[in-house]
XYZ file of C-alpha atoms in Angstrom:
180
model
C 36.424 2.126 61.719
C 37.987 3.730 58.587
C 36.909 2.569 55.103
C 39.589 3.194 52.269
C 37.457 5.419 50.202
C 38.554 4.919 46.544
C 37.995 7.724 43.995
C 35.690 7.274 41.040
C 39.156 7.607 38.782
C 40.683 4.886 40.638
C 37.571 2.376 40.520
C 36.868 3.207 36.414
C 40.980 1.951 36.149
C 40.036 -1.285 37.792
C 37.348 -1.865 35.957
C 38.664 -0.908 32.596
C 41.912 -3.356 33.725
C 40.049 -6.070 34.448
C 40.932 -9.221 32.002
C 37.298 -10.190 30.776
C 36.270 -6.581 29.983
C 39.032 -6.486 27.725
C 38.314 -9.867 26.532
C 35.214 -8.647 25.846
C 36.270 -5.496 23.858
C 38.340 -7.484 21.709
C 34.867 -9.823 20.806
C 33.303 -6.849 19.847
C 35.782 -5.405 17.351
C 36.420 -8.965 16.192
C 32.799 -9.582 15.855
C 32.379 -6.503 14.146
C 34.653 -7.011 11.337
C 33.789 -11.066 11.042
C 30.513 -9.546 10.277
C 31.199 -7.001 7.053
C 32.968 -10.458 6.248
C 30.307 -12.788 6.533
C 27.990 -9.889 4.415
C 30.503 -10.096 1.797
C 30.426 -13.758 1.608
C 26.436 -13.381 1.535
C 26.553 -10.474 -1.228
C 29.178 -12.435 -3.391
C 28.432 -15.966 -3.065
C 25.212 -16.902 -1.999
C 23.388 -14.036 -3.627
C 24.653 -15.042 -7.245
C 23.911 -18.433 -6.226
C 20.127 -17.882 -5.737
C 20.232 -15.637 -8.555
C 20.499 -18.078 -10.602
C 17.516 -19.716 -9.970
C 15.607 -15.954 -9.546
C 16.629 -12.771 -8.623
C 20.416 -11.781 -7.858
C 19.161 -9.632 -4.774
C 17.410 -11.344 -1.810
C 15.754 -8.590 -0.339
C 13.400 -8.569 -3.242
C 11.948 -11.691 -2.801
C 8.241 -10.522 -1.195
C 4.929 -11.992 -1.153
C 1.495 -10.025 -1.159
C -0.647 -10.764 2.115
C -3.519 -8.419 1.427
C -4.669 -6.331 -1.418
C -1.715 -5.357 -4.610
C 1.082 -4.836 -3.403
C 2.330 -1.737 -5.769
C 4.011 1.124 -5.392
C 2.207 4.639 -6.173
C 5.212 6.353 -8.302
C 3.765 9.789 -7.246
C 3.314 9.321 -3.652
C 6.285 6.632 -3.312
C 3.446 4.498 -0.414
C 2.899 0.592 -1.234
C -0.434 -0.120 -1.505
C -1.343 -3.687 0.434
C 0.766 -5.368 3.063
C 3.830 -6.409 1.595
C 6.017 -9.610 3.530
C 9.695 -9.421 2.996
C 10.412 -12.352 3.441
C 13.684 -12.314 1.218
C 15.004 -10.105 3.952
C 14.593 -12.797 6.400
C 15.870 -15.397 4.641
C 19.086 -13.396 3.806
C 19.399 -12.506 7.286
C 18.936 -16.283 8.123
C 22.146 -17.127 5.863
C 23.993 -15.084 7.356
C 23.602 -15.948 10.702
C 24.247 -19.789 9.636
C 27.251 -18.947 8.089
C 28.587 -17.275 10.501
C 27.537 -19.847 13.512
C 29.292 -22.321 10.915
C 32.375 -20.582 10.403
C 32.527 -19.824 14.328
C 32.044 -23.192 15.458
C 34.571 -24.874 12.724
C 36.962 -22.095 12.758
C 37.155 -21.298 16.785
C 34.806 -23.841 18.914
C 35.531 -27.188 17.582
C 39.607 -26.532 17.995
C 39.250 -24.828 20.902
C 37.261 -27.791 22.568
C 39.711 -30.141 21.071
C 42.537 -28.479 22.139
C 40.711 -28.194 25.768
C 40.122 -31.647 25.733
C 43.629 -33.130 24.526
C 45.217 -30.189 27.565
C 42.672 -31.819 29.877
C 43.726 -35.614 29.522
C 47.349 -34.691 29.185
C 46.492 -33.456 33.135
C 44.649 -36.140 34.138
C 47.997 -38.438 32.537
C 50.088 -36.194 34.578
C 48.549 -36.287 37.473
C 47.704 -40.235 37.254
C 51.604 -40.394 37.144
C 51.803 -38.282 39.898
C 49.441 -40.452 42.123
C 51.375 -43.554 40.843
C 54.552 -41.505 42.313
C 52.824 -40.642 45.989
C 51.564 -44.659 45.621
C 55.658 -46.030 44.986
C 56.597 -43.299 47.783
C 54.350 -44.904 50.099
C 55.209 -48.546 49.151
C 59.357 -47.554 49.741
C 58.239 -45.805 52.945
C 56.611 -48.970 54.275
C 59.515 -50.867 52.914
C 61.662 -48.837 54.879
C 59.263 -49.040 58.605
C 59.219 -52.946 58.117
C 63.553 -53.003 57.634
C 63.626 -50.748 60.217
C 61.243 -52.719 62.558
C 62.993 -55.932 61.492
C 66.601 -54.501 62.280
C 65.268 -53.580 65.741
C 63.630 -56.499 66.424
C 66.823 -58.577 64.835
C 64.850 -61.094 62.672
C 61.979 -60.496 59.968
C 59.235 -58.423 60.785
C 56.652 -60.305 63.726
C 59.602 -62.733 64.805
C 59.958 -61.958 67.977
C 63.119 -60.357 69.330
C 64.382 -58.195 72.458
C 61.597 -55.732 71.744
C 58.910 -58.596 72.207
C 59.092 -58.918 75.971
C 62.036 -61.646 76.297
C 65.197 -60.872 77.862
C 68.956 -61.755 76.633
C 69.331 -65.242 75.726
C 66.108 -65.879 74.518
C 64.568 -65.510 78.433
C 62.423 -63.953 79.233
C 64.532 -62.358 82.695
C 63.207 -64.710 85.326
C 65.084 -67.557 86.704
C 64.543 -70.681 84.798
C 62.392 -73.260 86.552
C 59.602 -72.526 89.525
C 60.934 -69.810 92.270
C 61.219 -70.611 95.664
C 60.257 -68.237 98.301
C 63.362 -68.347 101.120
């Protein structure tokens, strides 16, 4: 037995020409750049937004869970155990907006235009079936002329193919046959 041994070159080029892994290179760098969008959007618009009812800057929303929460200017260490929860909720945002703008901007008319490619298939191929159906019908059409010609009357009247002879007879001698 001899196995075609392919080089390490030749198996990388494979890989690296595979659709999905390209597919999936183009979802990072797309990704990428719908995030510094989606931080804009957070920075600019919803940022302002809350600052109007407090601070401009999420990130310094905290709360204190044990002891002051201050900062020693000299040593630049926070005394307690500070919860940024600001952070979080910033962080939150942006991950809703951009689920949002992914699922209005590329699910929902992607699965829409899935949907409207998959009944225009089932339509076509619902006319197709009615097409093989009418085939059928005209084939069976064309058996029962066929069977009718042969037979010379309508099909399952009975005919020369049905046993009887010419005439009608069915070959024997009309009337009882006597033995000489």
């Amino acid at each position: 037995m001899s196995e075609k041994k392919v080089s390490l070159l030749d198996g990388f080029k494979v890989f690296l020409t595979r659709g999905n892994v390209i597919d999936l290179a183009v979802a990072v760098v797309i990704g990428a750049a719908f995030t510094n969008i989606v931080n804009a959007v957070v920075k600019g618009v919803i940022n302002p937004l809350v600052g109007a009812f407090g601070t401009q800057d999420l990130d310094s929303y905290s709360s204190c869970l044990r002891g002051p929460c201050t900062t020693d200017p000299k040593t630049g260490q926070m005394g307690g155990i500070e919860i940024l929860w600001g952070s979080v909720l910033s962080a939150a945002l942006s991950f809703l907006i951009t689920a949002a703008v992914v699922y209005f901007l590329m699910v929902l008319p992607m699965a829409k235009y899935l949907a409207r490619r998959a009944a225009m298939q089932a339509a076509k191929e619902g006319v197709q079936e009615t097409i093989e159906v009418s085939e059928l019908e005209v084939l069976k059409e064309i058996r029962d002329a066929l069977v009718a010609q042969r037979t010379g009357g309508a099909p399952g009247s009975l005919g020369p193919d049905s046993g009887e002879g010419p005439g009608g007879t069915s070959g024997a001698a009309p009337g009882p046959r006597e033995d000489r």
